[in-house]
Amino acid sequence: AALLEAFEVLEKHEIVPACPSDATNRLLANVATDQAIKQLDLERPELAAPLAEIIPADIATLEETQKRGGGWGWCFSNDADPWLSAYALLALSKAQENDYSVDSSVLDRGQSYLQRQLEDMEDIADRWEANRQAFFLYVLAEAGENVVEEVDMLVDDHRGLLDPYAKALLVMTYETLGAGNDNQETLLTDINDQAIVSAGGAHWEDAEQDFFNLSSDIRGTAMVVNALSRVQPDSPLAAPAVRWLMLARTAEIWSTTHEPAWSIFGLSEWMAASGELEANYDYQLNVNGTAFANGTFNRDNVASTDALEVPISNLEVEETNFFDFQRGEGDGKLYYTLYLNSFISADTVEATSRG
């Protein structure tokens, strides 16, 4: 349900025409949604028409805005940017993987450009450089290139510089290339050791903010969820990480335009691995000890959300209010989010003098 709500919000998001970064953000998120619908065998015909229209349009935008050297630049820039170019190439590769038509010459030029951006191992000195190298190698693997040797070198020489999200990307790179080895197991061990576990679940953070690669805790945790779901679905950290990722949403979506795509990829892989779509349980919400609502989730409505509203007048003023979410027996997990919206009449607010 969260995945589909994210699509509905993104569909209304206006982008700058002919802007590669905007087109890439929307394309990758929509391809992730399209992949999730197919992978999870969801019957959502109302999404087919907009996806079939928006995805080819964004592919065309990226094909038209590719620079002569094979990369892509930020809005209105004449220069290609390596990180954005990798991001655009990933979106196009994922679109092609999901049976959308992409000009092969555009992909070839993009891969050649990205290959030229790879650093020599001895030139990598900072975390952001190691993380970026991991991202580039992941994208090249997704585009069909065998980069096992380069990944092995990066892990052997600079594993200590890699943040958890970069290690997750390399775990998925090994899996994509069918080259699981001791390095992949070592990276998985690092990821498990670096988890931050709290009452809200489990998540991962960079050692320091990776501004150069537009990293965030949400995006990084989504990448780890994706990796664990694909390679180690029985990890005891996977379910808590999914819970944290769900709590990290702002109402119906995650906070930036590129976080939804990674979150959708991660959550759809998790649902396929965990069998969450086979839900079959009853639920009940009690408010201050009184039954307020109840319902059932099963295969027929597992992609739906039950939105409930409790009037402020029903709550205790200046007292603790108790919301008791109960789940009956059966398969599947119950996810819930609670928001408080309150307003004060302007007539009751006294003027304040500040000199």
PDB file of C-alpha atoms in Angstrom, residues 70 89-90 93 96-97 104-118 134-151 169-170 172-179:
ATOM      1  CA  GLY A  70      27.765   9.996 -23.022  1.00  0.00           C
ATOM      2  CA  LEU A  89      22.128   5.204 -16.712  1.00  0.00           C
ATOM      3  CA  LEU A  90      20.739   3.136 -13.842  1.00  0.00           C
ATOM      4  CA  SER A  93      18.949   0.155 -17.508  1.00  0.00           C
ATOM      5  CA  GLN A  96      14.998  -1.715 -20.256  1.00  0.00           C
ATOM      6  CA  GLU A  97      15.090  -4.599 -17.763  1.00  0.00           C
ATOM      7  CA  SER A 104      20.900   0.833 -27.181  1.00  0.00           C
ATOM      8  CA  SER A 105      23.346   3.450 -28.441  1.00  0.00           C
ATOM      9  CA  VAL A 106      22.360   5.720 -25.535  1.00  0.00           C
ATOM     10  CA  LEU A 107      23.081   2.917 -23.076  1.00  0.00           C
ATOM     11  CA  ASP A 108      26.400   2.109 -24.771  1.00  0.00           C
ATOM     12  CA  ARG A 109      27.553   5.720 -24.641  1.00  0.00           C
ATOM     13  CA  GLY A 110      26.443   5.996 -21.031  1.00  0.00           C
ATOM     14  CA  GLN A 111      28.399   2.882 -20.044  1.00  0.00           C
ATOM     15  CA  SER A 112      31.512   4.102 -21.843  1.00  0.00           C
ATOM     16  CA  TYR A 113      31.263   7.470 -20.097  1.00  0.00           C
ATOM     17  CA  LEU A 114      30.865   5.818 -16.694  1.00  0.00           C
ATOM     18  CA  GLN A 115      33.793   3.492 -17.275  1.00  0.00           C
ATOM     19  CA  ARG A 116      35.965   6.567 -17.827  1.00  0.00           C
ATOM     20  CA  GLN A 117      34.858   7.982 -14.454  1.00  0.00           C
ATOM     21  CA  LEU A 118      36.189   5.029 -12.437  1.00  0.00           C
ATOM     22  CA  ALA A 134      30.879   1.438  -5.380  1.00  0.00           C
ATOM     23  CA  PHE A 135      27.831   3.166  -6.892  1.00  0.00           C
ATOM     24  CA  PHE A 136      29.433   3.347 -10.335  1.00  0.00           C
ATOM     25  CA  LEU A 137      30.364  -0.353 -10.240  1.00  0.00           C
ATOM     26  CA  TYR A 138      26.838  -1.280  -9.137  1.00  0.00           C
ATOM     27  CA  VAL A 139      25.343   0.700 -12.038  1.00  0.00           C
ATOM     28  CA  LEU A 140      27.732  -0.873 -14.555  1.00  0.00           C
ATOM     29  CA  ALA A 141      26.811  -4.338 -13.287  1.00  0.00           C
ATOM     30  CA  GLU A 142      23.106  -3.513 -13.614  1.00  0.00           C
ATOM     31  CA  ALA A 143      23.849  -2.392 -17.184  1.00  0.00           C
ATOM     32  CA  GLY A 144      25.355  -5.817 -17.941  1.00  0.00           C
ATOM     33  CA  GLU A 145      29.089  -5.299 -17.479  1.00  0.00           C
ATOM     34  CA  ASN A 146      31.309  -7.766 -15.603  1.00  0.00           C
ATOM     35  CA  VAL A 147      33.046  -5.691 -12.944  1.00  0.00           C
ATOM     36  CA  VAL A 148      33.877  -8.429 -10.421  1.00  0.00           C
ATOM     37  CA  GLU A 149      37.601  -7.724 -10.582  1.00  0.00           C
ATOM     38  CA  GLU A 150      37.082  -4.015  -9.921  1.00  0.00           C
ATOM     39  CA  VAL A 151      34.702  -4.745  -7.020  1.00  0.00           C
ATOM     40  CA  LEU A 169      25.463  -1.840  -3.353  1.00  0.00           C
ATOM     41  CA  LEU A 170      28.513  -4.080  -3.686  1.00  0.00           C
ATOM     42  CA  MET A 172      23.985  -6.593  -4.807  1.00  0.00           C
ATOM     43  CA  THR A 173      26.664  -6.235  -7.482  1.00  0.00           C
ATOM     44  CA  TYR A 174      28.128  -9.619  -6.547  1.00  0.00           C
ATOM     45  CA  GLU A 175      24.610 -11.098  -6.567  1.00  0.00           C
ATOM     46  CA  THR A 176      23.750  -9.573  -9.961  1.00  0.00           C
ATOM     47  CA  LEU A 177      26.929 -11.011 -11.483  1.00  0.00           C
ATOM     48  CA  GLY A 178      26.488 -14.413  -9.811  1.00  0.00           C
ATOM     49  CA  ALA A 179      29.835 -13.982  -8.110  1.00  0.00           C
TER      50      ALA A 179
END
